[in-house]
Short mmCIF file of C-alpha atoms in Angstrom, two decimals:
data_model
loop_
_atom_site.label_atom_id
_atom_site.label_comp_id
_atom_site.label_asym_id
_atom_site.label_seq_id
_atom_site.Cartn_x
_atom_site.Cartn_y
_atom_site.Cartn_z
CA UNK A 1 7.87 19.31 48.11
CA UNK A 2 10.69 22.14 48.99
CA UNK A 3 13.03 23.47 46.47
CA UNK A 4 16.60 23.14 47.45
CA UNK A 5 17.08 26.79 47.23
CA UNK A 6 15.60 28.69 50.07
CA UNK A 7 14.19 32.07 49.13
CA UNK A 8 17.32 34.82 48.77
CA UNK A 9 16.80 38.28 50.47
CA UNK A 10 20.83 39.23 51.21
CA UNK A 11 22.19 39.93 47.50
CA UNK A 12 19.10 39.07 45.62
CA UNK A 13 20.51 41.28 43.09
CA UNK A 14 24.15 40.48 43.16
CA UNK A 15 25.98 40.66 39.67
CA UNK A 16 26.45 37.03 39.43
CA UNK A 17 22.95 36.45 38.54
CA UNK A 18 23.22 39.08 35.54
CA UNK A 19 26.27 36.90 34.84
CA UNK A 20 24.78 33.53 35.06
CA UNK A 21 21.29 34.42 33.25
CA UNK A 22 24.16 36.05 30.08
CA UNK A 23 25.91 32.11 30.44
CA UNK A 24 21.99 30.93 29.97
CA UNK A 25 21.12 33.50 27.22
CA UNK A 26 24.61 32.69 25.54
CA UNK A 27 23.68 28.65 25.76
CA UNK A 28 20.18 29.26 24.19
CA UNK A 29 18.27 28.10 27.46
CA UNK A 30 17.07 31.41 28.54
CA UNK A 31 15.52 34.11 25.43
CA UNK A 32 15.15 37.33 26.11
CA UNK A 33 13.20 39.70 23.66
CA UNK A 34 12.19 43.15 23.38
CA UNK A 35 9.97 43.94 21.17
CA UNK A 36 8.81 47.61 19.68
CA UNK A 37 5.41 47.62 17.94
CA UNK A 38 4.27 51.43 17.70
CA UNK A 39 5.78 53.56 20.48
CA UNK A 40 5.24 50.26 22.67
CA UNK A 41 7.99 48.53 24.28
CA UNK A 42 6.67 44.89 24.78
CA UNK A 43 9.94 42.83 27.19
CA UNK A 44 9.61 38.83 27.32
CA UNK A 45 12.03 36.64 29.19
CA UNK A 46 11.57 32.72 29.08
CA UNK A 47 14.03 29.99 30.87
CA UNK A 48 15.43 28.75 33.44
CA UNK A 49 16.02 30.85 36.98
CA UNK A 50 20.20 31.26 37.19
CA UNK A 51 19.85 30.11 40.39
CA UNK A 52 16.78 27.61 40.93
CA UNK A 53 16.70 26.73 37.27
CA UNK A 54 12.90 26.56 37.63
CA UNK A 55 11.48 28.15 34.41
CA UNK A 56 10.32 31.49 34.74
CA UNK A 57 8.56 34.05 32.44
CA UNK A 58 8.43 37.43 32.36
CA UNK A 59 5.94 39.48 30.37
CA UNK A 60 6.40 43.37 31.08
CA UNK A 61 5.50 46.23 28.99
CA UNK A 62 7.87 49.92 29.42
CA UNK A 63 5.43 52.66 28.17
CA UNK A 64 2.64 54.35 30.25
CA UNK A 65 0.56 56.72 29.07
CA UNK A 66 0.57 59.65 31.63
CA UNK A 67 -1.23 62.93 32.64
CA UNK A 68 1.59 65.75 31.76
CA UNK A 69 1.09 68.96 33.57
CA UNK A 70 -1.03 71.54 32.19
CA UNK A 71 -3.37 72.09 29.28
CA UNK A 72 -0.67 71.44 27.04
CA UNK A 73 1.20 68.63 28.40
CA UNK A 74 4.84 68.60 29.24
CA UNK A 75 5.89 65.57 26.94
CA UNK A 76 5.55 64.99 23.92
CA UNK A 77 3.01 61.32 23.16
CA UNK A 78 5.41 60.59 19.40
CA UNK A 79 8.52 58.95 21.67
CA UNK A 80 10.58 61.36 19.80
CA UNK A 81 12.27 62.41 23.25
CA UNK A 82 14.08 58.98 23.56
CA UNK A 83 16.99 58.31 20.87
CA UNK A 84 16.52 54.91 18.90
CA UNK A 85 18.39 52.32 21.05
CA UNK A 86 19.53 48.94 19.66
CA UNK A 87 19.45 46.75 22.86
CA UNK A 88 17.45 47.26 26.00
CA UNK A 89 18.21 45.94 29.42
CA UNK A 90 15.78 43.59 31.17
CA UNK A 91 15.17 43.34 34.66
CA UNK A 92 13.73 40.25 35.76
CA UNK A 93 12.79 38.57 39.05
CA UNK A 94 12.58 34.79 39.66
CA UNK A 95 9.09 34.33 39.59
CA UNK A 96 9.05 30.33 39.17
CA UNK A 97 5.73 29.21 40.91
CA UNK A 98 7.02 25.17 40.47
CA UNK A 99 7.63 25.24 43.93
CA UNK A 100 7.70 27.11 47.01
CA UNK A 101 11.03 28.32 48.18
CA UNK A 102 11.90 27.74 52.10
CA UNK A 103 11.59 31.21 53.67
CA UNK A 104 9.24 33.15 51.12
CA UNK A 105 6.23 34.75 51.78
CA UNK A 106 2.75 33.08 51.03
CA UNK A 107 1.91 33.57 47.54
CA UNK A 108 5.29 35.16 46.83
CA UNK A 109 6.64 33.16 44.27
CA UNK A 110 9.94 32.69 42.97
CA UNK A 111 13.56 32.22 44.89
CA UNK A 112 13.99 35.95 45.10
CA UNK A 113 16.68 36.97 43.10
CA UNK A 114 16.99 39.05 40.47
CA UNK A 115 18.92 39.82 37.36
CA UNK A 116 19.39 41.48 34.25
CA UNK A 117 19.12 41.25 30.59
CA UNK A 118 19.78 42.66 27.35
CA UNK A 119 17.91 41.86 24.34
CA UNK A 120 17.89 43.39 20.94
CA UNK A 121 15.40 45.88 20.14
CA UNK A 122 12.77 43.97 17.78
CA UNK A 123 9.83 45.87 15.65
CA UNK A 124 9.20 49.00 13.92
CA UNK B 1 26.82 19.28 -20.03
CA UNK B 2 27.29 20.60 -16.60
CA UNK B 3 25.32 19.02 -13.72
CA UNK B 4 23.05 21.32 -11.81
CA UNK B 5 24.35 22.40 -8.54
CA UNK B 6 22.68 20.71 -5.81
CA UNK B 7 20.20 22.64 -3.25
CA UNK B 8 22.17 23.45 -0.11
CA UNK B 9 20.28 24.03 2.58
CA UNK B 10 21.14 27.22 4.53
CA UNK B 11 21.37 27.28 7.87
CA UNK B 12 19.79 30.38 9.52
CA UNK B 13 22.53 32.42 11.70
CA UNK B 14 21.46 32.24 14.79
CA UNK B 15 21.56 36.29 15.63
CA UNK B 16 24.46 36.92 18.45
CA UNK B 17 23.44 37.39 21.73
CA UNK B 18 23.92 40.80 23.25
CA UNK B 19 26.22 42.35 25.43
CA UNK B 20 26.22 41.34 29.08
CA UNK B 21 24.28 44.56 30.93
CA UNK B 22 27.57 46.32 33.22
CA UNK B 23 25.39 45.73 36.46
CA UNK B 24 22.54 44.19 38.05
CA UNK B 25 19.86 46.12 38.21
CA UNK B 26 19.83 48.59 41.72
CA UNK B 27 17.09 48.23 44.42
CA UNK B 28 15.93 51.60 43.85
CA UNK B 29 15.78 50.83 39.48
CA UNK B 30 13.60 48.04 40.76
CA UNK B 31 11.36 50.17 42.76
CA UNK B 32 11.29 52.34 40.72
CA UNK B 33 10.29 49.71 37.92
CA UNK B 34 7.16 48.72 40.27
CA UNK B 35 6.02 52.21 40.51
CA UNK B 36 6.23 52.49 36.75
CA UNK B 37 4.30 48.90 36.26
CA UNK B 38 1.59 50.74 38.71
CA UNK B 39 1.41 54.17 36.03
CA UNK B 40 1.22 50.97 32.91
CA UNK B 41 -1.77 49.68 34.91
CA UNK B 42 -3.39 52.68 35.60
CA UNK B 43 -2.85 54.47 31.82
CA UNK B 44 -6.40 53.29 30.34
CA UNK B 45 -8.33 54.73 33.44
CA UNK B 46 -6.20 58.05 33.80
CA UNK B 47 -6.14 58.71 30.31
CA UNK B 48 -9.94 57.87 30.16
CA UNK B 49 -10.67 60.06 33.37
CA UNK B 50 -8.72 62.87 31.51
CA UNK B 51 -11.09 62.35 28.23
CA UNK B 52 -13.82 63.24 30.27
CA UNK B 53 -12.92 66.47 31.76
CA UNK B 54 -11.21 67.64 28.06
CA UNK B 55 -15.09 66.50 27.10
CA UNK B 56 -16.80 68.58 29.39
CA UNK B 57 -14.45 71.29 29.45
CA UNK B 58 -15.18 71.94 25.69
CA UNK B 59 -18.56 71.57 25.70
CA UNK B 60 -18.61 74.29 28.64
CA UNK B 61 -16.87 76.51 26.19
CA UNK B 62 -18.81 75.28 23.22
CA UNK B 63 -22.08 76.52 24.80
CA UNK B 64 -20.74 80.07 26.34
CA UNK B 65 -19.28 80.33 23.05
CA UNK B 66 -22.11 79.55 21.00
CA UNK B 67 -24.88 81.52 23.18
CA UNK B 68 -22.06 84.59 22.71
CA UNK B 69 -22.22 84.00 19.18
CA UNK B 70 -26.15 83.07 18.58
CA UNK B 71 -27.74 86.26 20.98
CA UNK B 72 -25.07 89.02 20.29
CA UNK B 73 -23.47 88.25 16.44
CA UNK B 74 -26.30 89.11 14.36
CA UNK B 75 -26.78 92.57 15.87
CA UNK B 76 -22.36 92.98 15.92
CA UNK B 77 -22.52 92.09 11.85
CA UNK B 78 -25.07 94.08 11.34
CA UNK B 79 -22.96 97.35 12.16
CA UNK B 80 -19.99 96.45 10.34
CA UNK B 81 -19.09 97.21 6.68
CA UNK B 82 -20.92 94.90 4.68
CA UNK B 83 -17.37 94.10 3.29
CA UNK B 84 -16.12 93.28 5.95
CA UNK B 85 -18.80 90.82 6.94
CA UNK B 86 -18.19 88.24 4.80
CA UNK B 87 -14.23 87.50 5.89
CA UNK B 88 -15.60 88.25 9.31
CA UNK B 89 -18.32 85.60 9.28
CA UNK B 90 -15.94 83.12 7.83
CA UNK B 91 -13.20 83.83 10.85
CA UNK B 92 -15.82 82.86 12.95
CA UNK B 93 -17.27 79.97 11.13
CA UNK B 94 -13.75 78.42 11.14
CA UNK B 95 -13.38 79.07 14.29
CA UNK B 96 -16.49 77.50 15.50
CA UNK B 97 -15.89 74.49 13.38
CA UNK B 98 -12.53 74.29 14.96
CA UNK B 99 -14.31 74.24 18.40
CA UNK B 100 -16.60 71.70 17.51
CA UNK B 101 -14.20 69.64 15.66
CA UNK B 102 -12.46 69.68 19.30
CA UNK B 103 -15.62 68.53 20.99
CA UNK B 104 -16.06 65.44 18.54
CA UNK B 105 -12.83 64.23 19.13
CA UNK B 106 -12.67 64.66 23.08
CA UNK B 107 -15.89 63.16 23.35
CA UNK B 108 -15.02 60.45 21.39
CA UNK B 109 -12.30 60.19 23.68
CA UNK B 110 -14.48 60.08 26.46
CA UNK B 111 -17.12 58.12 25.15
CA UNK B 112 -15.53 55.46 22.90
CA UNK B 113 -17.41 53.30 20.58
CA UNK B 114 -18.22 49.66 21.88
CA UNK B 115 -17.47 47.02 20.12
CA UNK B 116 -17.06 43.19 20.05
CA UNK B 117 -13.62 41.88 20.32
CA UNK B 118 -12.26 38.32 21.27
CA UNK B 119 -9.49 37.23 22.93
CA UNK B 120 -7.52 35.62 19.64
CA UNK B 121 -7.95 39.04 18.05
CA UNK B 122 -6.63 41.02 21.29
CA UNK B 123 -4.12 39.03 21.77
CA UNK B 124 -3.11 39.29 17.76
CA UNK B 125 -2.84 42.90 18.49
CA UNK B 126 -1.93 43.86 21.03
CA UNK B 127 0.25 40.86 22.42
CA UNK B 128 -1.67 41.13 26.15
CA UNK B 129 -4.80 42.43 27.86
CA UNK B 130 -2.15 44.47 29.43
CA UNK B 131 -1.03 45.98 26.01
CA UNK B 132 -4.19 46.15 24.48
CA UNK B 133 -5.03 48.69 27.38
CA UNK B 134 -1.25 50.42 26.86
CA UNK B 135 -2.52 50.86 23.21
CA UNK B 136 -6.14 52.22 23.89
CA UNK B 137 -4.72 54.72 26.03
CA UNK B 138 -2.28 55.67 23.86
CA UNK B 139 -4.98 56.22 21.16
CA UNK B 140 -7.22 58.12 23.47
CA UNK B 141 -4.46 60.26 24.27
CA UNK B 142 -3.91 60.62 20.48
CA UNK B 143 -7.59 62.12 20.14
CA UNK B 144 -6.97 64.20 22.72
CA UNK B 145 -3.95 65.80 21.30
CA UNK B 146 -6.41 66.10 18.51
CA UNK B 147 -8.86 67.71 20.18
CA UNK B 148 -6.36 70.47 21.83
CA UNK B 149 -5.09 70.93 18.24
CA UNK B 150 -8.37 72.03 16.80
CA UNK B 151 -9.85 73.76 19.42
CA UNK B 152 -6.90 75.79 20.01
CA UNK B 153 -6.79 76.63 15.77
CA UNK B 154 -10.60 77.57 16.28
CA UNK B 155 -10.25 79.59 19.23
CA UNK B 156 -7.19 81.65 17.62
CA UNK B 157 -10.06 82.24 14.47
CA UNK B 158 -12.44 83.57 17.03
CA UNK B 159 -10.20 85.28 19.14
CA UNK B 160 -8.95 87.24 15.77
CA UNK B 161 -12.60 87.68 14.81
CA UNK B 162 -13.47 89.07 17.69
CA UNK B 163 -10.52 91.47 18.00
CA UNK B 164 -10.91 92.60 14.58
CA UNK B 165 -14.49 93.98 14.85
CA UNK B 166 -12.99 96.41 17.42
CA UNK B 167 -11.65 98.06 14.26
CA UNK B 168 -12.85 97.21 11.22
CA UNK B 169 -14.86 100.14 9.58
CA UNK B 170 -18.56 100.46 10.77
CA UNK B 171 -21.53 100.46 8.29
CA UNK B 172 -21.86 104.45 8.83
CA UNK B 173 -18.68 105.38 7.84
CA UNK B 174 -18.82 103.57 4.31
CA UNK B 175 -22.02 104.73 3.83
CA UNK B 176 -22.48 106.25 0.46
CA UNK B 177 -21.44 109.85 -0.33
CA UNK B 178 -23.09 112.51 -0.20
CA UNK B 179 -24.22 115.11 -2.81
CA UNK B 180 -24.95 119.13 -2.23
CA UNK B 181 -27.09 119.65 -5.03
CA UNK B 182 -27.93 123.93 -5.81
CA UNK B 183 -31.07 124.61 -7.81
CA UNK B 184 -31.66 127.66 -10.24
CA UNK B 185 -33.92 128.84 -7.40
CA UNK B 186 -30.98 129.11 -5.24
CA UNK B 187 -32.26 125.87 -2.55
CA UNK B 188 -28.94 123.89 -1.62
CA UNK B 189 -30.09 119.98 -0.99
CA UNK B 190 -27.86 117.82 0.66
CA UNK B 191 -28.25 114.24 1.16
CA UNK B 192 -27.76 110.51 -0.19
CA UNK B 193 -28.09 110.42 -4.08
CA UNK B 194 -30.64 107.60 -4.64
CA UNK B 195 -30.36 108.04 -8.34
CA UNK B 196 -29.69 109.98 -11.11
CA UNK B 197 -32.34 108.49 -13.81
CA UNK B 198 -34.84 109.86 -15.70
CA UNK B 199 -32.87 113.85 -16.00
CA UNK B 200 -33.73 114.23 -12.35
CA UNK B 201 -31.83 113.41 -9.23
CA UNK B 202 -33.12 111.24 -6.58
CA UNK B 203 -31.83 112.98 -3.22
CA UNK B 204 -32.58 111.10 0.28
CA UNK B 205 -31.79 113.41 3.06
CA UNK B 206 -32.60 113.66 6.79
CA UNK B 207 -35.19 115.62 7.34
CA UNK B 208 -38.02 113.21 4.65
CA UNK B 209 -38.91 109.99 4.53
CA UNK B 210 -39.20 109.82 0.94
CA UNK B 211 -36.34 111.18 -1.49
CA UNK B 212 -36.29 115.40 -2.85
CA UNK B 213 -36.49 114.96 -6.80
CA UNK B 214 -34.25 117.82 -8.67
CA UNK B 215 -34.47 117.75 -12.19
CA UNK B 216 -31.43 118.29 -13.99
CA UNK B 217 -32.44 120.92 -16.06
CA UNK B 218 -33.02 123.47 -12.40
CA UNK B 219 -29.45 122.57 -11.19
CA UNK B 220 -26.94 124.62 -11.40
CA UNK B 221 -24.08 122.71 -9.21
CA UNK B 222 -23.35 119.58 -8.36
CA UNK B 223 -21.04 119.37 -4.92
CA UNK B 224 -19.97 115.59 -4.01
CA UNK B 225 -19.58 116.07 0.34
CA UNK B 226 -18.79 113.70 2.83
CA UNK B 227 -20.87 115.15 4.99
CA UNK B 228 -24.12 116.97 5.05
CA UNK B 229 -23.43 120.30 7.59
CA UNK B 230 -26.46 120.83 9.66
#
């Protein structure tokens, strides 16, 4: 069976999907947390797709541990670069695997848009 | 008699929702958040890779080091002021521990310690497989900050220890002064006192192998000398 919604590649990220997933987060259908454990930034988005309203979920973490340049390194590893923020923006794609949109690749899921998020910071 | 107050149940507030972010996220932000998922994925094996070239970098310099130390030291101490050996030895014992220190924690960097650990318990921790490997190579990077730390404090103690025996005092130069002892017979003696027991002097000089006695009752002066003139 084909979802209604055929997979979106002009204005995938068009403000109106921020605006609709904030109308979601706002109505309690859609939760959006970030949470800090250590220097670890841990995002999780769960709810309906602003535009499919197939669920989605979205597991991402926002630290890497890199190689800095030379012996010394050129960053420090504490975090103590980035001042303490209260919110963080999310930015999530549709990945709802429910069903396959008209028009998206094989194995591609979700209806293609995407959107953003804010969620409080959570965590020591 | 006053009725207790009944139990009201409070109603958690539900926390307020955040702002509304002031624009959708860019196509190059999202590119450049897939780049950045590719550097998450890749943290445990870069950070491990680097583990083992800190590893075997250190114990390249352990070795030189330690050869340097172990073939030429013992003959270096020997001609400095026995003094100065003792601060000297410890700048270089620190410094070698400081080296090694290094090494332990780069290779156990490198190496790790294996261990048996089940999914409930990852997951407890570390939220995801994905995080657990986030954290691990966040700690291996710790030990290697670690490692720099101590092997750059050791190598400062050796460096100094090295500099200073360019010019701290030799063992000659302390050496212990010299006496230019004149006999009623008119012979001059110059050389080392031994001793002065037993109402004779003890003399060592250059030209015997065993020490010129002068009894105190032939001398007539006593010269202390720095040197002995030929």
């Amino acid at each position: 069976m084909e979802a209604a919604f055929p997979f979106l590649t002009e204005g995938a990220n068009a403000y109106k999907w921020t605006e609709l997933a904030h109308d979601l987060q706002v109505e309690g259908a859609l939760q959006a947390i970030a949470r800090l454990s250590g220097d670890r930034l841990t995002e999780t988005v769960a709810g309906p797709c602003p535009r499919c309203g197939d669920p989605i979920t979205h597991t991402r973490i926002d630290n890497a541990v890199v190689l800095g340049a030379g012996i010394l390194g050129d960053q420090p590893l504490d975090g103590e670069t980035e001042p303490e923020q209260l919110t963080h923006t999310i930015n999530v794609r549709c990945n709802c695997d429910k069903t396959q949109h008209p028009g998206a690749k094989p194995g591609r899921p979700g209806c293609g848009i995407v959107f953003s998020v804010s969620a409080w910071v959570e965590g020591s | 008699m006053s009725s207790p107050t009944p139990n009201r149940a409070t109603v958690p507030a539900s926390p307020p929702i955040p702002p509304r972010p002031p624009s959708a996220p860019s196509l190059p932000e999202l590119a450049n958040q897939e780049q950045f998922d590719k550097l998450v994925d890749e943290s445990l094996d870069s950070t491990m890779a680097s583990a083992e070239k800190w590893r075997n970098g250190l114990a390249g310099f352990v070795s030189i080091l330690s050869t340097g130390l172990l073939l030429k030291g013992p003959d270096t101490v020997k001609d400095i002021a026995s003094g100065w050996r003792y601060p000297l030895a410890a700048c270089v014992g620190i410094g070698l521990l400081g080296v090694i220190v290094g090494l332990w924690f780069a290779l156990g960097a490198a190496a790790g310690t294996p261990h048996l650990l089940t999914l409930p318990a990852l997951l407890a921790e570390h939220e995801s497989v994905r995080g657990y490997r986030v954290d691990t190579a966040a700690k291996l990077a710790e030990s290697l900050k670690k490692a720099r730390r101590a092997f750059a404090g050791g190598l400062a103690f050796l460096t100094v220890a090295a500099f200073s025996m360019w010019w701290l005092p030799d063992a000659t130069s302390t050496a212990a002064p010299k006496v230019i002892v004149t006999s009623t017979a008119g012979d001059t003696t110059c050389g080392e006192l031994k001793s002065a027991e037993g109402s004779e002097f003890k003399i060592q000089t250059k030209t015997r192998s065993t020490p010129v006695v002068v009894a105190f009752g032939d001398v007539v002066d006593v010269v202390i000398a720095s040197i002995c003139s030929p």
